[in-house]
PDB file of N, CA, C and O in Angstrom:
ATOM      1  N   UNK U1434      92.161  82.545  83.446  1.00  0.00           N
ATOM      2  CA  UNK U1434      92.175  83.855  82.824  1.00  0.00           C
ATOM      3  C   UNK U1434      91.609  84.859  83.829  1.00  0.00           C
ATOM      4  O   UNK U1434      90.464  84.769  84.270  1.00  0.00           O
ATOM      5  N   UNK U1435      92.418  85.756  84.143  1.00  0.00           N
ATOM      6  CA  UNK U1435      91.925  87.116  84.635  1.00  0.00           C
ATOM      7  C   UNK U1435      92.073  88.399  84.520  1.00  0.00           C
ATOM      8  O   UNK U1435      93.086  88.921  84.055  1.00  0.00           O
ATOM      9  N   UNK U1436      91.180  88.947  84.890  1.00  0.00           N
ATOM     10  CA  UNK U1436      91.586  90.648  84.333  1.00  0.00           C
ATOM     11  C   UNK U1436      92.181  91.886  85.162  1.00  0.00           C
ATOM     12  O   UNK U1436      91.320  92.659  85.581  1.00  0.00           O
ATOM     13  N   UNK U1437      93.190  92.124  85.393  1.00  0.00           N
ATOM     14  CA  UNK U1437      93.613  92.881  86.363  1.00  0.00           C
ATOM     15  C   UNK U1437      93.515  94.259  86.090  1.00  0.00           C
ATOM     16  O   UNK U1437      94.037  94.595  85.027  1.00  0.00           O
ATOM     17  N   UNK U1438      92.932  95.248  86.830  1.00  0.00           N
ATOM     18  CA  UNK U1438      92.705  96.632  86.847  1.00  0.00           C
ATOM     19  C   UNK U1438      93.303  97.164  88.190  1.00  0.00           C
ATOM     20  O   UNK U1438      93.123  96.852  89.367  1.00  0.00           O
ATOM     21  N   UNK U1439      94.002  97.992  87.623  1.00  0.00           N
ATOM     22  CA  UNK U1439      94.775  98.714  88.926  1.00  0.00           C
ATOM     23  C   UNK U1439      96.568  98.384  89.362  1.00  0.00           C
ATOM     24  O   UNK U1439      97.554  98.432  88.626  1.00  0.00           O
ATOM     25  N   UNK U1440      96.481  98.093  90.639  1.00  0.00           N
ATOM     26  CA  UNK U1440      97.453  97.595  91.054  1.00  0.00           C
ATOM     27  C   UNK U1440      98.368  96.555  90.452  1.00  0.00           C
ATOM     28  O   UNK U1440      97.923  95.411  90.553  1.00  0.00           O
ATOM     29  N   UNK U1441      99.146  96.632  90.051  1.00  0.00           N
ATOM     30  CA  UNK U1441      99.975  95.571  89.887  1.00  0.00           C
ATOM     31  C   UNK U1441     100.644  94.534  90.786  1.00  0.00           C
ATOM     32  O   UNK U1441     101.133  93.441  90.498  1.00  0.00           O
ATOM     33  N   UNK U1442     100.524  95.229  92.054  1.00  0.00           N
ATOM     34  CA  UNK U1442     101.162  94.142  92.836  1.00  0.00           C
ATOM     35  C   UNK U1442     100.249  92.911  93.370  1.00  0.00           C
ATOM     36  O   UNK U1442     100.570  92.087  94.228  1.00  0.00           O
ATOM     37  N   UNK U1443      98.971  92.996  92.612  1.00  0.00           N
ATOM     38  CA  UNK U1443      98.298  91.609  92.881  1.00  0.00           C
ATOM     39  C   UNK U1443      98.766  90.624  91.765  1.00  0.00           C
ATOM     40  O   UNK U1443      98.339  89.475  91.877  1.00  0.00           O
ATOM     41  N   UNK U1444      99.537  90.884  90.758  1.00  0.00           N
ATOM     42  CA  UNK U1444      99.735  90.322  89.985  1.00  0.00           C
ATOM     43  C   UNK U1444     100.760  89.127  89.881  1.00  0.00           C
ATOM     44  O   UNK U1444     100.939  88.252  89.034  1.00  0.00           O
ATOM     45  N   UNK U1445     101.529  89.528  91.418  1.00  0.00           N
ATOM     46  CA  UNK U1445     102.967  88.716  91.665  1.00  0.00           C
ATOM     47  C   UNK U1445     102.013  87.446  92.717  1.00  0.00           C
ATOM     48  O   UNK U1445     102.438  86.298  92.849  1.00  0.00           O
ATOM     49  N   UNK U1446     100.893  87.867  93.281  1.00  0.00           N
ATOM     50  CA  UNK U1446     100.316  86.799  94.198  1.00  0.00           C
ATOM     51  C   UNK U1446      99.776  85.526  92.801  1.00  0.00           C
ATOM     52  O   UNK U1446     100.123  84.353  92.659  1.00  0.00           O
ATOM     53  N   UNK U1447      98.804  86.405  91.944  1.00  0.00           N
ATOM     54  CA  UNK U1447      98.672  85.356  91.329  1.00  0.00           C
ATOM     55  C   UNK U1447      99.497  84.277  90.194  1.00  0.00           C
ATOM     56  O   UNK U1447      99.119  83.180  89.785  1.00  0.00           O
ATOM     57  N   UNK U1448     100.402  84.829  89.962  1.00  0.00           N
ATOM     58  CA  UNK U1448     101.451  84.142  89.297  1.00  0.00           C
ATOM     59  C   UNK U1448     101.818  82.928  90.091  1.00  0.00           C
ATOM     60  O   UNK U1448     101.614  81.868  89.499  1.00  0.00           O
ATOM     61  N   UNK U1449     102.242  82.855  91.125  1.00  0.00           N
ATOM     62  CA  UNK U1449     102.520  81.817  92.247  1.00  0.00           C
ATOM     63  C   UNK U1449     101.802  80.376  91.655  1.00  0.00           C
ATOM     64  O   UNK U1449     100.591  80.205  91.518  1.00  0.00           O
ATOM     65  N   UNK U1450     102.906  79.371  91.336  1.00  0.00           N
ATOM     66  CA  UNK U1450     102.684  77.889  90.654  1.00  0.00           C
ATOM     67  C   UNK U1450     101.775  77.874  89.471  1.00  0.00           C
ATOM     68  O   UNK U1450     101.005  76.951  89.207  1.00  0.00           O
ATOM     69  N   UNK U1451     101.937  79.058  88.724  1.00  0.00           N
ATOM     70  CA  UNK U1451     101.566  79.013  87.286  1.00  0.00           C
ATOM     71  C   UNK U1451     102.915  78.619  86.501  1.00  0.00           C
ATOM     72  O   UNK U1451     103.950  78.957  87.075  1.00  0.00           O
ATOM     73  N   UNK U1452     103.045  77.977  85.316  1.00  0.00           N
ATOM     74  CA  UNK U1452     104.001  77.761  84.655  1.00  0.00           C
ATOM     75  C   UNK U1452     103.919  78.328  83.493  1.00  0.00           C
ATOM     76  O   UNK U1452     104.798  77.873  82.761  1.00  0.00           O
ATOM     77  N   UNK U1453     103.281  79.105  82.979  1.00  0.00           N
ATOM     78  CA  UNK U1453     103.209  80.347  81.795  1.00  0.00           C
ATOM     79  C   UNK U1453     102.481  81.073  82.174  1.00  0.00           C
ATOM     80  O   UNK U1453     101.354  80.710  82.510  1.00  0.00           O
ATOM     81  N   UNK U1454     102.979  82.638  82.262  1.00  0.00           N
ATOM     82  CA  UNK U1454     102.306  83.954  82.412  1.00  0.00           C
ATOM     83  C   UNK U1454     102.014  84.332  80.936  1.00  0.00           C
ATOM     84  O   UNK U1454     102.928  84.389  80.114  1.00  0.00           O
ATOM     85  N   UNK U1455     100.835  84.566  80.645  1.00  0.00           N
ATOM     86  CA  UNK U1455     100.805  85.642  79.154  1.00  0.00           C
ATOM     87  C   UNK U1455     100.083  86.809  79.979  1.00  0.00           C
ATOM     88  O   UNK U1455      99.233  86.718  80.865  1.00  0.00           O
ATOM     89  N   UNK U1456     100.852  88.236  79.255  1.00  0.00           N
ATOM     90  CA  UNK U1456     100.046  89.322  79.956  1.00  0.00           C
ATOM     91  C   UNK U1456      99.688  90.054  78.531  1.00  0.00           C
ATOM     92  O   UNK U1456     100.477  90.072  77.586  1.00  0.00           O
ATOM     93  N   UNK U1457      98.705  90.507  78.517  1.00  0.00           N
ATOM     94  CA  UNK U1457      98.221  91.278  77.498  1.00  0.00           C
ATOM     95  C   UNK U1457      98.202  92.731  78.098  1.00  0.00           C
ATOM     96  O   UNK U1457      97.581  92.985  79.130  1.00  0.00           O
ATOM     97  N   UNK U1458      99.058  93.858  77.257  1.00  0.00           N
ATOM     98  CA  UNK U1458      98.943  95.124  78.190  1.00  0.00           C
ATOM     99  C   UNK U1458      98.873  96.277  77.232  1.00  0.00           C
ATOM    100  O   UNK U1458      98.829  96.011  76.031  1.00  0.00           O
ATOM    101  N   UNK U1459      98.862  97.075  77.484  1.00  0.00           N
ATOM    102  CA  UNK U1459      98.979  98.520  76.389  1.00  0.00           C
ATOM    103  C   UNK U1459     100.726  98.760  76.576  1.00  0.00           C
ATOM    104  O   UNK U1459     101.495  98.367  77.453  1.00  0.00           O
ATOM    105  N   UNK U1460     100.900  99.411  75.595  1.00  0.00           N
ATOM    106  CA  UNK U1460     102.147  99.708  75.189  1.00  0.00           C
ATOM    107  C   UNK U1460     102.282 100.815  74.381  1.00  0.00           C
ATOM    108  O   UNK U1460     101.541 100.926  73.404  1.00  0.00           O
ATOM    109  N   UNK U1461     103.534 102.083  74.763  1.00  0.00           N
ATOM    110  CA  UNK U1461     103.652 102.805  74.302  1.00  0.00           C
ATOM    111  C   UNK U1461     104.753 103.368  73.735  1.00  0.00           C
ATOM    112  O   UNK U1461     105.415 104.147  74.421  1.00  0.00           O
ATOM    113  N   UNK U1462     105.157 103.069  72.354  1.00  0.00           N
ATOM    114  CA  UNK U1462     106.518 102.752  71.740  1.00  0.00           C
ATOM    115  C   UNK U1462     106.957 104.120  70.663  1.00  0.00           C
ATOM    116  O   UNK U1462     108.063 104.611  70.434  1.00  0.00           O
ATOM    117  N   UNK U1463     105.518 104.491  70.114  1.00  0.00           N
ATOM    118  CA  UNK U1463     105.552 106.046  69.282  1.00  0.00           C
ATOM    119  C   UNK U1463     105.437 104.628  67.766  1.00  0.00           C
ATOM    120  O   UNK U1463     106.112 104.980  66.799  1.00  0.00           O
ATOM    121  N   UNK U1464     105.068 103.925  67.665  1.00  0.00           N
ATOM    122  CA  UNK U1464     104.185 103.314  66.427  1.00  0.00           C
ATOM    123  C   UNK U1464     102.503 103.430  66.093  1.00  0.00           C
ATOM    124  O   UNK U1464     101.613 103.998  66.726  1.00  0.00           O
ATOM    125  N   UNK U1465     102.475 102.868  65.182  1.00  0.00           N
ATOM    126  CA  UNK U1465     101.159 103.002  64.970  1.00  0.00           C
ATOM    127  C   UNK U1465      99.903 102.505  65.892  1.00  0.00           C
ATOM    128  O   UNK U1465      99.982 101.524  66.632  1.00  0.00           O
ATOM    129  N   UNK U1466      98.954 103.161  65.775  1.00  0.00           N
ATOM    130  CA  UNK U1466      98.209 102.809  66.710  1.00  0.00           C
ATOM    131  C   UNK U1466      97.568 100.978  66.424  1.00  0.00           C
ATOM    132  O   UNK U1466      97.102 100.710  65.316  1.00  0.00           O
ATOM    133  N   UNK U1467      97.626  99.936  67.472  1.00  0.00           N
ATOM    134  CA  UNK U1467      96.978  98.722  67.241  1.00  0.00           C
ATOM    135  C   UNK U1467      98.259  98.134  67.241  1.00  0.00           C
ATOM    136  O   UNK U1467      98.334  97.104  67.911  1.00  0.00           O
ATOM    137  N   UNK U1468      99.561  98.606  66.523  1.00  0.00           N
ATOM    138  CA  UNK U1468     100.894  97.568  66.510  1.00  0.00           C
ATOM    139  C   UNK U1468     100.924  96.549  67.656  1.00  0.00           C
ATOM    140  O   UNK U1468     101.059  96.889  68.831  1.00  0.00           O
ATOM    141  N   UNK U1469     100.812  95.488  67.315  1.00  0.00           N
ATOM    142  CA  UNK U1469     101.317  94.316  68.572  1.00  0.00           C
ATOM    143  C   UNK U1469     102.340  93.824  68.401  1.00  0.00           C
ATOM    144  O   UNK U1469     102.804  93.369  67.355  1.00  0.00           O
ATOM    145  N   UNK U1470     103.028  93.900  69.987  1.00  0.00           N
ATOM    146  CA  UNK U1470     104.126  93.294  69.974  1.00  0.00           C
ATOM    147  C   UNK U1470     104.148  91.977  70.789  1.00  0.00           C
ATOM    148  O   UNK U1470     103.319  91.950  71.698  1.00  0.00           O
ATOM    149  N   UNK U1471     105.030  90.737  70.629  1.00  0.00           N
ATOM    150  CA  UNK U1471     105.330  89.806  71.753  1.00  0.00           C
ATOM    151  C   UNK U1471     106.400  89.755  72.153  1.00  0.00           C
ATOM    152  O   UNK U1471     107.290  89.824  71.305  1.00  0.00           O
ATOM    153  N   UNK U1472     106.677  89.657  73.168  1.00  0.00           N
ATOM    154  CA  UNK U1472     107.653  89.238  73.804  1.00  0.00           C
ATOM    155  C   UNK U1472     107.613  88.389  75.156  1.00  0.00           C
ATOM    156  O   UNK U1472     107.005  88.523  76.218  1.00  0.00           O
ATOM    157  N   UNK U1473     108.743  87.231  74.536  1.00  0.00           N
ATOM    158  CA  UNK U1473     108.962  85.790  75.545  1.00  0.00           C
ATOM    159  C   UNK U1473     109.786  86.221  76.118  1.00  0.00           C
ATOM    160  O   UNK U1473     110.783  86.441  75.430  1.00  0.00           O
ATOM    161  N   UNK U1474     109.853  86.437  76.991  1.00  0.00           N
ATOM    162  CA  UNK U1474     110.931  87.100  78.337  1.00  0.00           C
ATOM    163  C   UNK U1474     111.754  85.227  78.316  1.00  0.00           C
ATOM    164  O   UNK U1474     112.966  85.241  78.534  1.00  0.00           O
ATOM    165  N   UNK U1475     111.215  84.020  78.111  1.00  0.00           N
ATOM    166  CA  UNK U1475     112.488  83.274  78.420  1.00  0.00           C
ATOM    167  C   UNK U1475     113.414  83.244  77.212  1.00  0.00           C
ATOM    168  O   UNK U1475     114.645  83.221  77.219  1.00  0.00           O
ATOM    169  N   UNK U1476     112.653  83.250  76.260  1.00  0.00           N
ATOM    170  CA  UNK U1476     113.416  83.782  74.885  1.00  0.00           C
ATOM    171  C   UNK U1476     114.603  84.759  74.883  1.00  0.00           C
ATOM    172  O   UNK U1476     115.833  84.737  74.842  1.00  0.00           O
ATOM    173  N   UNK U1477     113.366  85.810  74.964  1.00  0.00           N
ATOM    174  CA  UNK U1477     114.290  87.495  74.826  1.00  0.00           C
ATOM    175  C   UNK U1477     114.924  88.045  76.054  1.00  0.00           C
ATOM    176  O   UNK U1477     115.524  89.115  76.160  1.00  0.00           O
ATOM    177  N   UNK U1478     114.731  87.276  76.834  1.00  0.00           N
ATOM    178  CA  UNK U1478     115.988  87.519  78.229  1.00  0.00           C
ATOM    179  C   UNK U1478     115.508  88.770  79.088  1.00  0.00           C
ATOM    180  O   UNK U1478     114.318  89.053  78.956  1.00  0.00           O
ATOM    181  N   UNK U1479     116.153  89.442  79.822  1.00  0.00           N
ATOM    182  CA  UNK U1479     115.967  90.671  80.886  1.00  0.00           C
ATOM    183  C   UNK U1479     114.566  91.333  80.593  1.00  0.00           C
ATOM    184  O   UNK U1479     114.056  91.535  79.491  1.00  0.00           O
ATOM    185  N   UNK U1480     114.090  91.611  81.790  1.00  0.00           N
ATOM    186  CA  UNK U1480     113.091  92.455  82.050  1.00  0.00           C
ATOM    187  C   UNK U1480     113.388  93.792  81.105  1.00  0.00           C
ATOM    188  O   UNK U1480     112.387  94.452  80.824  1.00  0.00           O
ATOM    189  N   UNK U1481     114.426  94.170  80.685  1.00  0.00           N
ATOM    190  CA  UNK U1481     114.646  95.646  79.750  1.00  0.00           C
ATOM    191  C   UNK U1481     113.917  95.673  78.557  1.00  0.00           C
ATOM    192  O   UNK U1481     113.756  96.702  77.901  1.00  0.00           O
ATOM    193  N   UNK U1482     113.307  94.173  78.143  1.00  0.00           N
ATOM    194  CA  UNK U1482     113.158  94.178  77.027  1.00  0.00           C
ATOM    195  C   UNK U1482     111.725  94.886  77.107  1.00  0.00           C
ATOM    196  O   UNK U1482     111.441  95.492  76.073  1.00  0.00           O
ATOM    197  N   UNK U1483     111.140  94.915  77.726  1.00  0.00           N
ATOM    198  CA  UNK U1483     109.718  95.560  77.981  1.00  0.00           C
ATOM    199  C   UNK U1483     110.008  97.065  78.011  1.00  0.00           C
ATOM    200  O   UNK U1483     109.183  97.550  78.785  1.00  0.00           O
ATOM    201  N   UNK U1484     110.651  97.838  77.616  1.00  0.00           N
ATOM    202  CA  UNK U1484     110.213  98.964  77.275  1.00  0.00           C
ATOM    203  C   UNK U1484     109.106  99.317  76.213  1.00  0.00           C
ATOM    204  O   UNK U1484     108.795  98.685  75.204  1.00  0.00           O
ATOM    205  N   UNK U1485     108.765 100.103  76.543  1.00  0.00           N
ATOM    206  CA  UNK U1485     107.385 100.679  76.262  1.00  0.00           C
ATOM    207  C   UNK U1485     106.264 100.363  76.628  1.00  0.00           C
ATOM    208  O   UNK U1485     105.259 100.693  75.998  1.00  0.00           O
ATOM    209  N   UNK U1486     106.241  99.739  77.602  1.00  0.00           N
ATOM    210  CA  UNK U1486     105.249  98.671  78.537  1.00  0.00           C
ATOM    211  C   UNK U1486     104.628 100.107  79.533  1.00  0.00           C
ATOM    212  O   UNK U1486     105.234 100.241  80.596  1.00  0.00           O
ATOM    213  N   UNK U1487     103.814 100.856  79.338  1.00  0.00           N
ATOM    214  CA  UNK U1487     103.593 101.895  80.359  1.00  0.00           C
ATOM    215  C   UNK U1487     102.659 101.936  81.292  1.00  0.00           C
ATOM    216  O   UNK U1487     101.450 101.921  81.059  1.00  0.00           O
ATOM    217  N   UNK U1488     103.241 101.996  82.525  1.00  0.00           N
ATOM    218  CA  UNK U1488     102.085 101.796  83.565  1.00  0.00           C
ATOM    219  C   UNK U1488     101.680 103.384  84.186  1.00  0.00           C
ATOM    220  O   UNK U1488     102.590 104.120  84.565  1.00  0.00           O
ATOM    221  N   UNK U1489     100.160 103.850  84.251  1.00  0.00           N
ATOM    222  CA  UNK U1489      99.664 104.923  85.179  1.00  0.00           C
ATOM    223  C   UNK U1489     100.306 104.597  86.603  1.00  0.00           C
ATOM    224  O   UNK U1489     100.458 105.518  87.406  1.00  0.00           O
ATOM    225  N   UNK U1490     100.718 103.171  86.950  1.00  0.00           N
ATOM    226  CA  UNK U1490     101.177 103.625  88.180  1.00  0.00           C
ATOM    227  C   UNK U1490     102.137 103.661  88.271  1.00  0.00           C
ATOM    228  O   UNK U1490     102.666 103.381  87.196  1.00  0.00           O
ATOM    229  N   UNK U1491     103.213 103.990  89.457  1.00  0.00           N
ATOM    230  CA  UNK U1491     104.180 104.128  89.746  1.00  0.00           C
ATOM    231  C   UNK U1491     105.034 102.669  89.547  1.00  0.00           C
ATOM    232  O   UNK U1491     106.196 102.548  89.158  1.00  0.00           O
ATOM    233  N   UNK U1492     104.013 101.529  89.969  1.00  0.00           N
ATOM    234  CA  UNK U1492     104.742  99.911  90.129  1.00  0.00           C
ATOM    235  C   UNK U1492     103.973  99.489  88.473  1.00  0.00           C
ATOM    236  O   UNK U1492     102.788  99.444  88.142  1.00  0.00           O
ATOM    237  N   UNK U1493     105.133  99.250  87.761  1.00  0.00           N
ATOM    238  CA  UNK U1493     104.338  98.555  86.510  1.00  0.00           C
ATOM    239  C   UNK U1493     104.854  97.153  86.551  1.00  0.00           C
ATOM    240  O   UNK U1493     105.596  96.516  87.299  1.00  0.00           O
ATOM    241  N   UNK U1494     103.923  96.827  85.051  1.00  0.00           N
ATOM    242  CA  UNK U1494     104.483  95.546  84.624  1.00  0.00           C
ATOM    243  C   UNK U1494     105.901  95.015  85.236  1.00  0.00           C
ATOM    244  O   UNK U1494     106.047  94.283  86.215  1.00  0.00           O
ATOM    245  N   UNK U1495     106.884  95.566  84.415  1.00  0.00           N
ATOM    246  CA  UNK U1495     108.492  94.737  84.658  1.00  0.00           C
ATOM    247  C   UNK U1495     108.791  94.865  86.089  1.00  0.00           C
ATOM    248  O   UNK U1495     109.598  94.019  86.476  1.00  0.00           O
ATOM    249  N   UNK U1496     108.140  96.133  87.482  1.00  0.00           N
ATOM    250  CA  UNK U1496     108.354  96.137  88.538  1.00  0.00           C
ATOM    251  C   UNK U1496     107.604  94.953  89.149  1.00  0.00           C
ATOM    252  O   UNK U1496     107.925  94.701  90.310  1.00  0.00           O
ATOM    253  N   UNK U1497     106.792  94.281  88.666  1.00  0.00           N
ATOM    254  CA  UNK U1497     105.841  93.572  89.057  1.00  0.00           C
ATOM    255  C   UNK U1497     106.389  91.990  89.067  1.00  0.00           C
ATOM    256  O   UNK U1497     106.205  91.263  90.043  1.00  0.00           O
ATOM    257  N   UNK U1498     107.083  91.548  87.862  1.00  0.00           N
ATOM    258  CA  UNK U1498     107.666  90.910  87.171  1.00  0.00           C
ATOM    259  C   UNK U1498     109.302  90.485  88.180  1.00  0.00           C
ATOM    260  O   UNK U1498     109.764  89.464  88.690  1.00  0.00           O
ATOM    261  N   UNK U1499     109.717  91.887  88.059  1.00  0.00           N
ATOM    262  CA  UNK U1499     111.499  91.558  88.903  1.00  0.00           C
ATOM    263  C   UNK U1499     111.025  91.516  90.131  1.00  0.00           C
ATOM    264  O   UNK U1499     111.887  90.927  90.783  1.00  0.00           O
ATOM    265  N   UNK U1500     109.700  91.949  91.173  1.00  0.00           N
ATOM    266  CA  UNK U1500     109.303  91.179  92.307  1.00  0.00           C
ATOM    267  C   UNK U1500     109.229  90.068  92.519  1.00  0.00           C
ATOM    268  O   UNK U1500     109.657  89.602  93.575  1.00  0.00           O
ATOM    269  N   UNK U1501     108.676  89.339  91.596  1.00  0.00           N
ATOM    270  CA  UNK U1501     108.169  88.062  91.905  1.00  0.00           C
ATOM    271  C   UNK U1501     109.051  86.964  91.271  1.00  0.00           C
ATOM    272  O   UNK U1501     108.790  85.761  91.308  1.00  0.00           O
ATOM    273  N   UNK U1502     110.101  87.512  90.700  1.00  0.00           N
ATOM    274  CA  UNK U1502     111.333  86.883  90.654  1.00  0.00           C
ATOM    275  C   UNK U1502     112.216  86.582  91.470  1.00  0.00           C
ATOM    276  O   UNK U1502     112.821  85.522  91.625  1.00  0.00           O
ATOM    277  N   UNK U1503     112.302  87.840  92.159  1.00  0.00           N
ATOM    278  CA  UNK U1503     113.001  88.123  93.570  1.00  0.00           C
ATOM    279  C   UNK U1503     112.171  87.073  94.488  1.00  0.00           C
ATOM    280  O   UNK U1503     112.877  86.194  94.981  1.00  0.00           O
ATOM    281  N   UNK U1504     111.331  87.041  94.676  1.00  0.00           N
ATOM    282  CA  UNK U1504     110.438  86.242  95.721  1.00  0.00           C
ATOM    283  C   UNK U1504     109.866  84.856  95.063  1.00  0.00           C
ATOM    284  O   UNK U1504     108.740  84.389  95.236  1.00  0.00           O
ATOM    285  N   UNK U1505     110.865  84.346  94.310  1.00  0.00           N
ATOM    286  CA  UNK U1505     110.561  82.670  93.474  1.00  0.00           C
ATOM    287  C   UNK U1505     109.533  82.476  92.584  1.00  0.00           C
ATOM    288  O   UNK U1505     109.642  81.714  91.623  1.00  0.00           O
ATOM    289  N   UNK U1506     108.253  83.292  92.901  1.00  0.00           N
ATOM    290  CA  UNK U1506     107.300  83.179  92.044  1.00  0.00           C
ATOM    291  C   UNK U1506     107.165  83.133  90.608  1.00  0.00           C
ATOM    292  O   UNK U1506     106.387  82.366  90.041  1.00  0.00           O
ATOM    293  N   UNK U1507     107.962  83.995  89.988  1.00  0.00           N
ATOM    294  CA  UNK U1507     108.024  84.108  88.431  1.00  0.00           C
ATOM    295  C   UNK U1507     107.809  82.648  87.453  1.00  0.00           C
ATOM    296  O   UNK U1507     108.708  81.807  87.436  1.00  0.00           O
ATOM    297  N   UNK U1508     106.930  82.514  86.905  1.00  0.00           N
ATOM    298  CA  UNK U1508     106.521  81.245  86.493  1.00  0.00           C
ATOM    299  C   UNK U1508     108.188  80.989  85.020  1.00  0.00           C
ATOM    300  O   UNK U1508     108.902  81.931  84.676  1.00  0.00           O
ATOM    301  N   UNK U1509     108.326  79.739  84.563  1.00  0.00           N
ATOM    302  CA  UNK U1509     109.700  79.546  83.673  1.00  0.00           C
ATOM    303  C   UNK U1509     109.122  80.296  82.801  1.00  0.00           C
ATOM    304  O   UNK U1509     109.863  81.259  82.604  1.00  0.00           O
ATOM    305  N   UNK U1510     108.067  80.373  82.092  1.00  0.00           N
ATOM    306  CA  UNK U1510     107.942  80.842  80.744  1.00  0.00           C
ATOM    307  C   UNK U1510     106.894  82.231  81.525  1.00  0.00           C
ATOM    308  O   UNK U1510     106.147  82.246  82.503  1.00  0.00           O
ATOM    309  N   UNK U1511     107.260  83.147  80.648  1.00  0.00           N
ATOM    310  CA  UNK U1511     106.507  84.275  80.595  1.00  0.00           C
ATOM    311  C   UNK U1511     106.558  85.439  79.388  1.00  0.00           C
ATOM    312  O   UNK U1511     107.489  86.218  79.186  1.00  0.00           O
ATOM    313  N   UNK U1512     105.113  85.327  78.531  1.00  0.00           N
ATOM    314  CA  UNK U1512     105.341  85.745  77.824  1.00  0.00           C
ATOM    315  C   UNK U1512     103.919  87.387  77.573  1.00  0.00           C
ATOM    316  O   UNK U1512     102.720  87.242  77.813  1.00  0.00           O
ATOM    317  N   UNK U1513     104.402  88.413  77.189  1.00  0.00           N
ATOM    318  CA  UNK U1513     103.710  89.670  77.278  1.00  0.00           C
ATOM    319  C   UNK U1513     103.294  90.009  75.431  1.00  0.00           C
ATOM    320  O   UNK U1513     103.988  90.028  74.415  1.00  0.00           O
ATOM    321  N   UNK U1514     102.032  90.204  75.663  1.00  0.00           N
ATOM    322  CA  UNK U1514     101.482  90.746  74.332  1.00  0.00           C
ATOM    323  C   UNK U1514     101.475  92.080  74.806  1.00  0.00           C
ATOM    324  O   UNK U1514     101.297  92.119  76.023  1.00  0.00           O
ATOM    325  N   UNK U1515     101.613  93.245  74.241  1.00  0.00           N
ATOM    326  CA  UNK U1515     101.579  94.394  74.054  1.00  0.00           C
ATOM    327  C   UNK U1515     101.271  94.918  72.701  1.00  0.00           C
ATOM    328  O   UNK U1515     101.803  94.786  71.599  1.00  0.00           O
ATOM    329  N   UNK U1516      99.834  95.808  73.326  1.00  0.00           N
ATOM    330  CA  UNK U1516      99.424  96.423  71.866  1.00  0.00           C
ATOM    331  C   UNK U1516      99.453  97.939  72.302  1.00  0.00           C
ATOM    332  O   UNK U1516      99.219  98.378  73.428  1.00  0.00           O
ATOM    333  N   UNK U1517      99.853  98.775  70.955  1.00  0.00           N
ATOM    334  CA  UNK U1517     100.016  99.674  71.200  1.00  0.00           C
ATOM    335  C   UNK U1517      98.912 100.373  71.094  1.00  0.00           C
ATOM    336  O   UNK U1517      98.912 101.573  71.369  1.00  0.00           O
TER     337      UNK U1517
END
């Protein structure tokens, strides 16, 4: 378990020979405040499904995600809690 603040692109190093990612993140969808959502990306398919996933930076979550896909890392299962 770790807590990442900031950057996202440390996030594709540590994924590397994990076999489930859970990310817990804020999310911003225009629901109520606290709504949680999940989503199993091997389930629910494409990185699109993470909309409302909002990052202050420029590189978020799903940019973080289709990196380390691109570069083998992406563990099979990956699944994102998002609360709004």
């Amino acid at each position: 378990v770790r807590a990442l603040r900031g950057d996202l692109t440390t996030l594709v190093d540590l994924m590397e020979g994990a076999g489930h990612l859970v990310v817990v993140d804020a999310m911003r969808t225009g629901g109520a405040a606290g709504t949680i959502r999940h989503v199993d990306l091997t389930a629910d398919g494409p990185l699109d499904t993470l909309t409302g996933f909002v990052s202050t930076h420029a590189f978020g979550l799903a940019e973080a995600l289709a990196l380390a896909g691109a570069l083998g890392r992406l563990p099979a299962r990956v699944t994102v809690v998002g609360i709004e």
